Every structure is written in C-alpha cells, then in structure tokens.
Amino acid sequence: MLRRLVPVLLTAAVVALGVAALVVRPEARTPAQTADYVVLAGVPGLRWDDVDPKNTPTLWRMAERGAIGSLSVRSARQPTCPVDGWQTLGAGNFAAWDGATVGERCPELDVTVERPDRISANLPDQRTTVTHNQDRLRWGTMPGALAESVRCTVAVGPGAAVAAARPFGRVDRYAPELPDDPTELLASCVLSIVDLGTVSGDDPAVRAAAARRADAVLARVLAARPERSLVMVAGVADTDRSSRLHVAVADGPGWGRGWLTSSSTGRNGYLQLVDLAPTALAALGRPTPERLFIGQPAAVVAGRPADLPAAIAAPADADREARVQQRVASWFFLLLAGLQCLLALAVLPLLRRARRDAGPNGPAPAPRRVVATVEVLLIAAALAIPAALVADAVPWWRGAHAGVYFGLVTAVVLGLATAAVRLARAYQRTLWPLGSVAALAALAVGADVVTGARLQLNGVTGYSALEGGRYAGLGVVGLGVFIAGTLLSAAWLAQRVRRSRRPAVMVLVGVLGVIVVGSPYLGADAVGAVALAAGVSIAAATSTGGWLTLGRFAWAGIAGLAVTIGFVLMDLRQPLDQRGSLGRFLTAIGDGTSGLTVHRSGAANLAALAGSPLTVIAIVGAVLVWFALLRTWGGLKRLFGIYPAIRAGMAGIPVATVLAGLLGGSALNVAGAAAALTVPMAALAALRVLDHATDRTMPAGGPGPDDPADPARPSVRAVPLAHVGGPAVPEGEPAVRDGGPAVPEGEPAARDGEPAARDGEPGTRSDEAAAEVAGPGPGVGAGANGSTAGRASSGSESGPAQPSAGVTAG
C-alpha cells in the first residue's frame, strides 16, 4: 500500500512546495493619491501612427514628459465603436450601448443630450442602455459607475456626456464644446471628461487633419488644467471593424516618464480601456467599486527609451503586428486543422498494413518509402504550432505581404526542426520521435514564457492584445502544447529508468512544468497549473504499470486537490486587486456574485467551442484514437503494453487539457492544441510497434524449423530480431536491449537495472525488445501466425520471458 502511495504523495508535496515558493505576486506599484483633479481626454480612433512632433506638438510634448502605453479598447461589442468606448470608460467594465450590429464602419456618434438648464444635462436613453447591459450581457456592467463614485463630474462634448452620465442619465455639469477659457469649468469638479473629437478613415491627410484639431483642443485643456491634476489622453474606441491598439498618455504628479501598465495586463506598456476608471479613482484616493469595475488602476514602470521616437516605435509596431495577427492566425489554424484531418485519413491504411503477416497469403506491407514519408509528415504536423511560435521572433508582420512572409518563415523553422529529429542518430529508436518532438515543443513554449512571453504576445499561436483576454504569461494554445510536451517528455524519460524510479521522474519534470505555468512571474495561469498538476498526479500514479484503479484515481485526485488548495491559500493572502482567477472566484462566492463568474465562464466556453478550428483538431484526434489507434489493429494498446510510462503520460494529457479548458473558459481549445502534438506522435509510435509485432517466439509445442514430422512444411529460417529503432540481432545471438545485457536463450528477460524474473514469478519488462520476444501486449490479440506466445507488460505479467527466436516464412 505504501509503495502505491509514494508517487501520489511525492507529487503533492513537491508541487505544493514549488508552487508556494513562486505564487507570491510582485509588490503592487499602484500609487496612492497623486492628484486633486483628474482630466480624462478621449479621442476615438487615435493611434500612435497619428502622433508626430509637427502635426500634434502638444501631445508629443506631453508624451515626452509623461508615461505612455498602448490602449486595448475592448468592450462588450466588437468592434468597439465610439459610443461603446465612451460608455465602457464610464462603466469601468465591458459595456455596449445597444445590441445593433455594426457594419464595416462605425456609425457617427448620435446621442440625445437634453439641457434642462445651463449647468447640467440629461441622457434620456441611459435607462434603456442600463437595462440592456444588466439583463442581456454577461459582464454585470453598470453604466455610470464612475460618475457614481465621485460627487461631481464635468463633461465636455456628447461622447464625454455618455461617459459622465449617472445610471439614471444625469450629467452633473455639461458643456457641448470647450469654452475659450475652460479654467473655471475644469476646476468645478474633481473629475472632468473631455471629448477631443474623432480620428477616423484611411486617408492619411484626413487623419492628420483630425489629429491636428484634437491636439489644438488638448492644448487649451493643458493650459487651463488645475494645479495637482492628472491628465490622461486615450484613444477610447475604434472607428471601423479593423480593431487596433490606441494611444494612452498620462501626465501629472507621480506620472513621469515611463511605461504605463496595470495588474490587469501584467505587461509593461499596455493598458485596457476598463483600467481608466479605476486609475482616475486611485489617483484621487477614492475607493473603487469592486463588484462593478473589472479593470485595475494603472501604474508607471521604468524601462522606456529616453528617445521618444524610439519609444513610440514600440507601441506602433505592436499595433501593426496585432492587426495582422488576427487575419494570419485564422487561416493558419484552418490550414492546420485541414492538414491534421488529411493526415489522419492517410494513417488509417498504414495502420491496417503495418503488422507484417508471417503467412504466404498475407497482405503485403506498405512500401518503406511511403511509411518513411508519412513518419516525416507526422513529425512536421506535431511541430507546426511550436514552429509558428518561433517564427514570431522574425518581424514578418512589417512586410507588405505579411501572411506570405509568415508562411515562409514558419516553413523554414519547421523544416529545420523536422530535419533535426529525422537526421538524429537515435531516430531509429522507437520512442525517439515522440520524445524529441515533445521535448522540442515544451522547450520552445517554456523558453518563451521564461523570457517574458514576447513571442506569444500578438503572435499567431499566442494571444492578441486587441481581444483583451490576456497580455502576459501563457496563452491557451501555448498551454495545450506545453502540457502535452511536458507530460510526454516526462513519460519518455521515465521509460528509460527502472520501474521504481519512474514516478520520481514524472514528478520532477511535472513540477517544473507546474511552476512555469502557475508562477505569476512566468505563465501566470493558476487554473492551468492546477490542471497540469492533476495530469501529473495521474501520470505518476500509473507510470509503474497496471491500470488506473479506483484507489489510484482517488489518491491522484487528493494530490491534485492538495495542489489546488495550496494555490488558493496563497492567492487569498494577496490584496484583492492582485488575486488570480481562483482567488477572485472564491471571493465572488463569499460575496454572493459567483453566479456572474460562472455565467461568464460558460458563455466563454460556448463561444470558444463553436468558433475555433482547434475544436475540430480535438474532435478529429479523439475520433482517430478511439476508433483506430485503440483498436486491435491500431497499435496503441500494444504501445501502452510495451511502454507503461508512455501510457501514463498520455492518460494525463486529456485529464489536464480538458480541465484547463473548461475552468479557463476556452472549451476544447487547450485540448485541440495538445492533440495537434500528441495524436501524430501516438500514430507514429503505433506504426513502429506494429511493424515488428510478429517478431516473437514460436508457440510451445508447435512445429519447429525443419521439423521432420511435417515434410511438406516449407523451411523456416531464423532471422535477426530487431526491435524498432535498434540494431538487428545477428543470427544465432541472443536479443540485446538498449542499454542492457543480452538475454541468453532459455533465460527470462530482465528489466533494465532489475533482476530477471524467476520461474513461477511474474516478470516485468519495460523495453520493446523483451516484449517483442514475449508476444503482443494485452488487448492486441494473436499475431500474424494466429497464436500468442506471451503477454507484454503493462505493470504485471503472467510469466517469465520466452527464448528469443525471430522467425519468418521461407
């Protein structure tokens, strides 16, 4: 009993300790009260390409002395048109003015503003839009939450009136245009919101003229700003369906030269539109309505280049990459899904003909060149996503034909990676392609995460800053590839050691993966870390062989639960605005708002399930495994019988990826990314073990070679016994395992580093050579000659190994 508990307890202890060491989040840099007044100036459509020292001199000087960043203007509707952007600014949460469908270009801002007197204003449509956001949308948004958090608000212009209106429609102080001398107006309330105009269109001259007019109005605002005031300029919305990153500049006490950031993005130089409302309240020292605001206060971090043109070039380049990424990513994953489906169809006939028939009338095996070609294609398919990730190290998006450049760079990287696996001296070993491909994939994703996840931000296989879901750490696609690569690599390494040491290898590799995924300094995905810990627990519990019994499953579940509790306890110790997804969810349960969180997660799962090509890859992979690879002729059962550690690793992958997808709101996307790596490698390994499934001992009592009792029987000669990937055994010599001594004829086969099983005791073999001598693994059935000489190991065997004697028809 104790021996069975060791892997599970070791998993829980090591993973919990590793997570506890790194889960503490960095110290918050959100400033205390820094201003007596805040002025939010919005310019829908303003991008960094529109800013230069000649056309927008005021904004240029403001950016030189202040903090700058890229603003993601996600709202409850895509694209975020100006009316949605202004309302999201005032709500501090994702909002939409109504449910109307947006065409190619956003409509002009047309909002009814009533003037009951010369001071205030009223929005008669505000109650309708509040009802729309509360009842039909899933964000729990309350338009007007920002205005409700202060005693008095000034609005200048119709767009600003939308942001400054209270939930019942009242605007405290309103001016349709900025007065000639706005000093008194801006000093009348602690919060002022100013509409500087809109910059739209594709004509550079038209955009330059609009930006110049906005800059002139900004100059008057800065000239009349109150003392100790924070002024923020933001491009609060898109103007057409091509979503972009926009300008964000902050200037005031405590907001000197640097990059803008927030804990909602975790990335220097990036802000969300929903961060502006909590930033204004934090600067004023006012409390934030926690249940209503989804953003976090902004802060200033160092590291910005001293030269402003060089500093502006970075967000402008990020905008170009993010714009191109969405289009290129869509066709990349569609193409990948199609190729994976075609490759699955091509593998089926090879699996049927992979097992060589010893009889004279059996079907001819597939040509070796065809099998070799399919193997290379399977390796390339498994490495497609890691290659696309590495391709983002080259600035392909700067060219006129970005999609073509991306395809060429990805093809080069993919070709080099495939050649490295194929031309390696160890390629002929059965598990080399599986293990090396998994290791390359895990290393590619892990290295990117450790170095700041720069390749995933706005990358084709990463996440887009325009979508507002994630700005740092490990993305959905990277998580799926990393989980599959980590578990397969751990299984590959564990298979090479003696059985008693396999759980330790699985745990050591797994805990490194959990730390990379879950640490807020690295992957920053607590849900993914918990899911990976569950997969590692399952794999460690079954890596020594045998089936996943109820007891093993229970103890693995306890280990995963212990890791989850460790994450939660450490997360709950953090301040509310720094908690991760698990901590925020438990907090929502405590204050009675968990239903909203569950609703958001369910809606996100539904959207991800219906609209992603990765769902197709996950479903096709599951169908191929269940209806082909796991059949008697499919080879996967035989692979699992010969290599129990590989079976354990593959069992942990669906557990971890499905759990991560459902809890993280990405449905089958994580599983699809993992399937793109796992299924081709499983098919390749199955082809290899089936290719040598008939290399076995003749059944006891059967006619031997040249048996005189059957003179009509053709002569049968002994042939070399070669397990896939190892050198052939010369005639007359005993079978030799990789890294182990020869097995003399008539003696039982021993495991690497363990004594041979004695007669009458169960023997356990972990390598293919001994298992091929003994016969097919459990669930594979009889060989080509209609008999089974022995059973391969999946944790316990029925008897000692048989003498080696490979045979074939004469």
XYZ file of C-alpha atoms in Angstrom, residues 263-769:
507
model
C -2.134 44.401 -12.988
C -4.981 43.576 -15.373
C -2.490 43.321 -18.239
C 0.715 42.403 -16.401
C 2.662 43.764 -19.367
C 4.698 46.965 -19.418
C 3.342 49.427 -21.943
C -0.205 48.011 -22.111
C -3.470 49.250 -20.639
C -7.111 48.330 -21.082
C -9.906 50.816 -21.568
C -11.552 49.452 -18.416
C -8.419 50.446 -16.466
C -9.007 54.181 -16.924
C -11.916 54.461 -14.481
C -10.127 52.759 -11.553
C -6.993 54.761 -12.420
C -8.902 58.030 -12.031
C -10.340 56.981 -8.663
C -6.976 55.708 -7.405
C -5.282 58.981 -8.349
C -7.976 60.835 -6.396
C -7.655 58.464 -3.454
C -11.264 57.281 -3.824
C -12.389 53.673 -3.222
C -13.108 51.507 -6.246
C -16.491 49.751 -6.602
C -15.056 46.231 -6.579
C -18.103 44.387 -7.850
C -18.615 46.759 -10.787
C -15.122 47.550 -12.065
C -13.306 44.825 -13.948
C -10.153 46.848 -14.632
C -7.259 47.764 -12.341
C -5.510 51.078 -11.607
C -2.640 51.971 -13.899
C 0.913 52.481 -12.719
C 4.180 53.755 -14.180
C 7.198 51.468 -14.613
C 10.694 52.292 -15.783
C 12.418 50.979 -18.883
C 11.140 53.368 -21.532
C 13.777 54.593 -24.004
C 14.892 58.162 -23.418
C 14.412 58.945 -27.116
C 10.677 59.459 -27.696
C 10.661 58.383 -31.379
C 12.256 55.087 -30.334
C 9.762 54.735 -27.504
C 6.767 55.410 -29.764
C 8.069 52.967 -32.369
C 7.454 50.045 -29.991
C 3.670 50.527 -29.495
C 3.244 51.467 -33.160
C 4.950 48.234 -34.209
C 2.813 46.270 -31.721
C -0.295 47.780 -33.325
C 0.793 46.629 -36.775
C 1.540 43.126 -35.505
C -1.753 42.843 -33.634
C -3.700 43.983 -36.688
C -2.086 41.403 -38.996
C -2.049 38.619 -36.403
C -5.807 38.115 -36.348
C -6.028 37.540 -40.094
C -2.963 35.290 -40.324
C -3.945 33.253 -37.263
C -7.366 32.429 -38.707
C -6.023 30.868 -41.897
C -3.095 29.195 -40.087
C -5.340 27.222 -37.750
C -7.813 26.432 -40.512
C -4.960 25.071 -42.625
C -3.564 23.151 -39.658
C -6.947 21.577 -38.929
C -7.331 20.526 -42.572
C -3.854 19.004 -42.738
C -4.384 17.136 -39.477
C -7.618 15.648 -40.852
C -5.954 14.590 -44.116
C -3.034 13.072 -42.255
C -5.403 11.111 -40.024
C -7.029 9.624 -43.135
C -3.625 8.776 -44.625
C -2.520 6.926 -41.482
C -5.507 4.552 -41.388
C -4.463 2.233 -44.269
C -0.889 2.166 -42.990
C -2.079 1.010 -39.579
C -4.065 -1.758 -41.250
C -0.988 -2.992 -43.131
C 1.678 -2.216 -40.561
C 1.598 -5.620 -38.847
C 3.608 -7.999 -41.015
C 1.877 -11.289 -41.800
C 4.002 -14.425 -41.454
C 1.822 -16.445 -43.814
C 2.379 -16.733 -47.564
C -1.056 -15.262 -48.381
C -0.952 -12.222 -46.075
C -1.225 -8.684 -47.446
C 1.998 -7.073 -48.499
C 3.273 -4.423 -46.096
C 3.236 -0.793 -47.158
C 6.347 0.333 -49.061
C 9.072 1.524 -46.739
C 9.382 4.848 -48.568
C 5.701 5.560 -48.060
C 5.961 4.767 -44.358
C 9.088 6.922 -44.020
C 7.360 9.817 -45.790
C 4.308 9.573 -43.547
C 6.553 9.494 -40.487
C 8.197 12.755 -41.555
C 4.793 14.315 -42.190
C 3.607 13.241 -38.737
C 6.665 14.841 -37.142
C 6.102 18.059 -39.097
C 2.418 18.139 -38.134
C 3.282 17.764 -34.463
C 5.859 20.575 -34.659
C 3.676 23.013 -36.625
C 2.483 25.068 -33.637
C 5.927 25.311 -31.957
C 7.434 26.319 -35.321
C 4.812 29.045 -35.765
C 5.602 30.290 -32.264
C 9.337 30.531 -33.001
C 8.574 32.235 -36.330
C 7.329 35.282 -34.421
C 10.929 36.015 -33.467
C 11.248 37.369 -37.034
C 9.277 40.603 -37.712
C 7.333 39.135 -40.626
C 4.375 41.482 -39.995
C 6.293 44.538 -41.228
C 6.201 43.470 -44.867
C 3.547 44.233 -47.458
C 2.660 40.537 -47.771
C 2.743 39.583 -44.102
C 0.913 36.277 -44.493
C 3.342 35.062 -47.158
C 6.335 36.057 -45.064
C 4.926 34.279 -42.037
C 4.350 31.128 -44.066
C 7.901 31.167 -45.408
C 9.487 31.759 -42.004
C 7.339 29.057 -40.405
C 8.208 26.606 -43.190
C 11.923 27.224 -42.671
C 11.698 26.770 -38.898
C 9.514 23.687 -39.320
C 11.908 22.185 -41.845
C 14.906 22.694 -39.584
C 13.135 21.218 -36.558
C 11.865 18.211 -38.529
C 15.313 17.600 -40.004
C 16.874 17.758 -36.531
C 14.550 14.988 -35.349
C 14.783 12.899 -38.530
C 18.552 13.075 -39.039
C 19.483 12.327 -35.443
C 21.443 9.113 -34.908
C 18.807 7.916 -32.453
C 15.960 8.301 -34.953
C 15.562 4.555 -35.446
C 14.734 4.068 -31.789
C 11.033 3.514 -31.329
C 10.355 6.377 -28.925
C 12.890 8.884 -30.226
C 10.496 10.854 -32.484
C 7.838 11.019 -29.768
C 10.237 12.057 -27.026
C 12.309 14.508 -29.043
C 9.300 16.243 -30.599
C 7.632 16.577 -27.195
C 10.827 17.956 -25.681
C 11.283 20.485 -28.506
C 7.693 21.680 -28.152
C 7.893 22.035 -24.364
C 11.255 23.806 -24.585
C 10.012 26.263 -27.232
C 6.984 27.296 -25.195
C 8.813 27.176 -21.860
C 11.739 29.270 -23.105
C 9.348 31.913 -24.414
C 7.489 32.062 -21.088
C 10.690 32.280 -19.053
C 11.958 35.144 -21.229
C 8.758 37.176 -20.895
C 6.360 35.518 -23.383
C 7.317 38.027 -26.069
C 6.592 35.568 -28.877
C 3.078 34.851 -27.642
C 2.009 38.484 -27.295
C 0.271 39.348 -30.585
C 1.719 36.138 -32.049
C -0.138 33.843 -34.427
C -0.163 30.989 -31.917
C -0.350 33.274 -28.891
C -2.886 35.885 -27.834
C -3.854 39.258 -29.207
C -3.819 42.431 -27.154
C -6.862 43.516 -29.174
C -9.033 40.793 -27.679
C -8.356 41.872 -24.108
C -8.224 38.363 -22.670
C -4.522 38.095 -21.830
C -1.476 40.287 -22.243
C 1.264 38.315 -20.485
C 2.151 34.778 -19.496
C 0.977 31.558 -21.109
C -1.844 31.614 -23.647
C -4.431 28.973 -24.467
C -2.571 27.415 -27.411
C 0.765 27.555 -25.616
C -0.788 25.920 -22.544
C -2.075 22.963 -24.565
C 1.247 22.420 -26.313
C 3.187 22.832 -23.069
C 1.005 20.352 -21.155
C 1.343 17.733 -23.889
C 5.074 18.333 -24.314
C 5.757 18.220 -20.576
C 3.834 15.009 -19.904
C 5.165 13.204 -22.991
C 8.744 14.279 -22.239
C 8.376 13.127 -18.648
C 6.968 9.793 -19.821
C 9.781 9.361 -22.347
C 12.427 9.977 -19.694
C 10.622 7.827 -17.138
C 10.504 4.893 -19.554
C 14.300 4.878 -19.704
C 14.760 4.213 -15.976
C 13.808 1.290 -13.786
C 10.183 0.983 -12.808
C 10.550 2.047 -9.188
C 12.105 5.369 -10.243
C 9.551 6.340 -12.844
C 7.183 8.231 -10.506
C 10.065 10.398 -9.317
C 10.985 11.300 -12.913
C 7.371 12.125 -13.762
C 7.092 14.323 -10.679
C 10.382 16.157 -11.176
C 9.586 17.060 -14.772
C 5.965 17.778 -13.902
C 6.756 20.134 -11.051
C 8.962 22.223 -13.331
C 6.044 22.476 -15.727
C 3.621 23.445 -12.941
C 5.948 26.207 -11.774
C 6.373 27.565 -15.314
C 2.611 27.583 -15.849
C 1.471 28.810 -12.432
C 4.093 31.285 -11.287
C 2.892 34.910 -11.582
C 6.406 35.781 -12.707
C 6.133 33.326 -15.628
C 2.972 31.699 -17.010
C 0.592 33.395 -14.540
C -2.095 30.763 -15.143
C -3.219 29.264 -11.837
C -6.011 27.269 -13.480
C -3.572 25.772 -15.979
C -1.145 24.906 -13.170
C -3.865 23.100 -11.225
C -4.906 21.212 -14.365
C -1.311 20.213 -15.131
C -0.840 19.090 -11.518
C -3.875 16.822 -11.920
C -2.382 15.337 -15.092
C 0.990 14.814 -13.415
C -0.714 13.094 -10.478
C -2.497 10.665 -12.813
C 0.686 10.004 -14.783
C 2.846 9.455 -11.701
C 0.295 7.112 -10.159
C 0.212 4.847 -13.235
C 3.766 5.182 -14.553
C 4.880 1.967 -12.848
C 2.361 -0.080 -14.813
C -1.058 -1.508 -14.205
C -4.421 0.113 -14.694
C -5.839 3.294 -13.270
C -7.748 1.674 -10.458
C -10.245 3.455 -8.260
C -7.684 3.686 -5.474
C -5.029 5.233 -7.722
C -7.556 7.657 -9.141
C -8.659 8.676 -5.656
C -5.131 9.308 -4.428
C -4.254 11.199 -7.600
C -7.347 13.322 -7.056
C -6.282 14.015 -3.482
C -2.862 15.105 -4.706
C -4.399 17.439 -7.288
C -6.776 18.812 -4.661
C -3.864 19.480 -2.325
C -2.119 21.479 -5.052
C -5.307 23.422 -5.742
C -5.743 24.259 -2.068
C -2.117 25.412 -1.928
C -2.706 27.789 -4.849
C -5.926 29.112 -3.359
C -4.498 29.744 0.095
C -1.517 31.630 -1.283
C -3.750 33.573 -3.673
C -6.227 34.594 -0.980
C -3.392 36.134 1.015
C -2.818 38.689 -1.738
C -4.613 42.052 -1.962
C -7.916 41.874 -3.781
C -6.691 43.667 -6.892
C -3.727 41.254 -7.207
C -5.544 37.951 -6.837
C -5.598 35.377 -9.576
C -8.639 33.725 -11.127
C -9.014 31.147 -8.347
C -8.818 33.711 -5.571
C -11.258 36.050 -7.315
C -13.734 33.220 -7.857
C -13.704 32.214 -4.193
C -14.064 35.865 -3.230
C -17.090 36.076 -5.517
C -18.571 33.036 -3.776
C -18.102 34.775 -0.440
C -19.852 37.979 -1.507
C -22.607 36.249 -3.472
C -21.554 37.212 -7.011
C -20.215 33.843 -8.134
C -23.175 33.305 -10.437
C -21.911 36.086 -12.671
C -18.467 34.481 -12.828
C -19.945 31.085 -13.720
C -22.117 32.710 -16.379
C -19.118 34.465 -17.919
C -17.119 31.233 -17.960
C -19.978 29.286 -19.519
C -20.541 31.885 -22.220
C -16.802 31.981 -22.968
C -16.708 28.178 -23.246
C -19.634 28.186 -25.646
C -18.064 30.858 -27.842
C -14.690 29.070 -27.882
C -16.327 25.711 -28.660
C -18.241 26.969 -31.664
C -15.737 29.306 -33.260
C -12.287 27.695 -33.136
C -10.532 25.323 -35.571
C -8.797 23.801 -32.537
C -12.148 22.247 -31.627
C -12.026 20.367 -34.926
C -8.492 19.168 -34.204
C -9.536 17.944 -30.750
C -12.569 16.082 -32.086
C -10.708 14.534 -35.036
C -7.890 13.465 -32.733
C -10.314 11.841 -30.308
C -12.063 10.004 -33.161
C -8.751 8.748 -34.583
C -7.598 7.495 -31.199
C -10.867 5.855 -30.192
C -11.929 4.306 -33.492
C -8.492 3.470 -34.921
C -5.465 3.614 -32.657
C -7.165 1.858 -29.737
C -8.485 -0.974 -31.935
C -6.769 -4.338 -32.068
C -5.103 -3.374 -35.340
C -4.388 0.211 -34.249
C -1.217 -0.443 -32.267
C -1.824 1.963 -29.375
C -2.724 -0.830 -26.941
C 0.461 -2.612 -27.881
C 2.439 0.606 -27.397
C 0.886 1.030 -23.955
C 1.648 -2.568 -23.024
C 5.300 -2.281 -24.009
C 5.799 1.227 -22.595
C 3.624 1.737 -19.498
C 5.169 5.152 -18.763
C 4.044 6.414 -22.182
C 0.554 5.198 -21.417
C 0.645 7.103 -18.123
C 1.756 10.318 -19.800
C -0.908 10.082 -22.486
C -3.550 9.368 -19.864
C -2.648 12.576 -18.033
C -2.895 14.780 -21.143
C -6.690 14.634 -21.692
C -7.318 14.998 -17.959
C -5.177 18.147 -17.755
C -6.248 19.783 -21.026
C -9.989 19.254 -20.668
C -9.864 20.508 -17.081
C -7.829 23.571 -18.072
C -10.156 24.358 -20.969
C -13.410 24.103 -19.061
C -12.225 26.012 -15.991
C -10.388 28.610 -18.062
C -13.294 29.350 -20.408
C -11.577 28.065 -23.562
C -13.575 24.833 -24.027
C -11.643 22.377 -26.241
C -9.011 24.849 -27.441
C -6.408 23.644 -24.931
C -7.202 20.025 -25.796
C -7.015 20.819 -29.512
C -3.560 22.354 -29.210
C -2.410 19.328 -27.191
C -3.964 16.938 -29.726
C -2.081 18.612 -32.569
C 1.110 17.423 -30.873
C 0.040 14.175 -29.201
C -2.045 12.396 -31.824
C 0.544 12.452 -34.664
C 3.217 11.157 -32.281
C 0.911 8.436 -30.966
C 0.170 7.346 -34.541
C 3.873 7.266 -35.433
C 4.792 5.208 -32.363
C 1.898 2.825 -33.062
C 3.120 2.296 -36.627
C 6.556 1.410 -35.336
C 5.485 -1.166 -32.762
C 3.075 -2.766 -35.230
C 5.842 -3.046 -37.787
C 7.596 -5.568 -35.521
C 4.578 -7.148 -33.891
C 5.379 -10.562 -35.463
C 8.936 -10.729 -34.119
C 8.167 -13.323 -31.462
C 8.977 -16.838 -30.238
C 7.310 -19.826 -31.859
C 4.491 -21.209 -29.675
C 5.456 -24.083 -27.379
C 4.717 -27.497 -28.869
C 4.402 -26.184 -32.400
C 6.480 -27.475 -35.263
C 9.934 -26.025 -35.268
C 12.109 -25.204 -38.208
C 12.730 -28.134 -40.500
C 10.523 -30.391 -38.307
C 10.732 -33.883 -39.912
C 7.159 -34.607 -38.749
C 5.860 -32.280 -41.431
C 7.954 -32.811 -44.572
C 5.577 -30.699 -46.642
C 6.168 -27.627 -44.457
C 8.473 -25.125 -46.086
C 11.797 -24.478 -44.488
C 11.739 -21.693 -41.891
C 14.993 -19.966 -41.152
C 15.953 -17.889 -38.178
C 16.198 -14.151 -38.892
C 17.555 -11.256 -36.880
C 15.252 -9.967 -34.150
C 15.181 -6.182 -34.304
C 13.010 -4.002 -32.199
C 12.107 -0.803 -33.963
C 14.852 1.708 -33.673
C 17.542 -0.743 -32.510
C 20.173 -2.657 -34.436
C 19.326 -6.105 -35.727
C 20.461 -9.089 -33.697
C 22.723 -11.359 -35.742
C 21.610 -14.911 -36.350
C 22.453 -17.231 -33.533
C 22.940 -14.436 -30.978
C 20.562 -13.565 -28.152
C 18.375 -10.457 -28.250
C 20.008 -7.325 -26.856
C 18.019 -4.498 -25.270
C 19.002 -0.843 -25.460
C 21.388 -0.204 -22.630
C 21.051 -3.725 -21.193
C 22.860 -7.048 -21.409
C 21.987 -9.818 -23.811
C 19.277 -12.270 -22.818
C 20.649 -15.793 -23.173
C 18.351 -18.315 -24.728
C 16.324 -20.216 -22.189
C 16.610 -17.495 -19.516
C 13.952 -14.988 -18.542
C 14.275 -11.391 -19.670
C 15.270 -8.874 -17.019
C 14.294 -5.207 -16.789
C 16.943 -2.541 -17.096
C 18.702 -2.441 -13.763
C 16.459 -5.095 -12.152
C 16.936 -8.823 -11.670
C 15.340 -11.278 -14.034
C 12.055 -12.855 -13.019
C 12.378 -16.398 -11.753
C 10.264 -19.292 -12.957
C 6.880 -19.170 -11.368
C 7.081 -15.423 -10.583
C 5.702 -12.607 -12.703
C 8.304 -10.828 -14.765
C 8.088 -7.166 -15.764
C 9.743 -5.811 -18.885
C 9.895 -2.142 -19.779
C 11.619 -2.259 -23.147
C 10.346 -3.309 -26.511
C 12.955 -5.995 -27.223
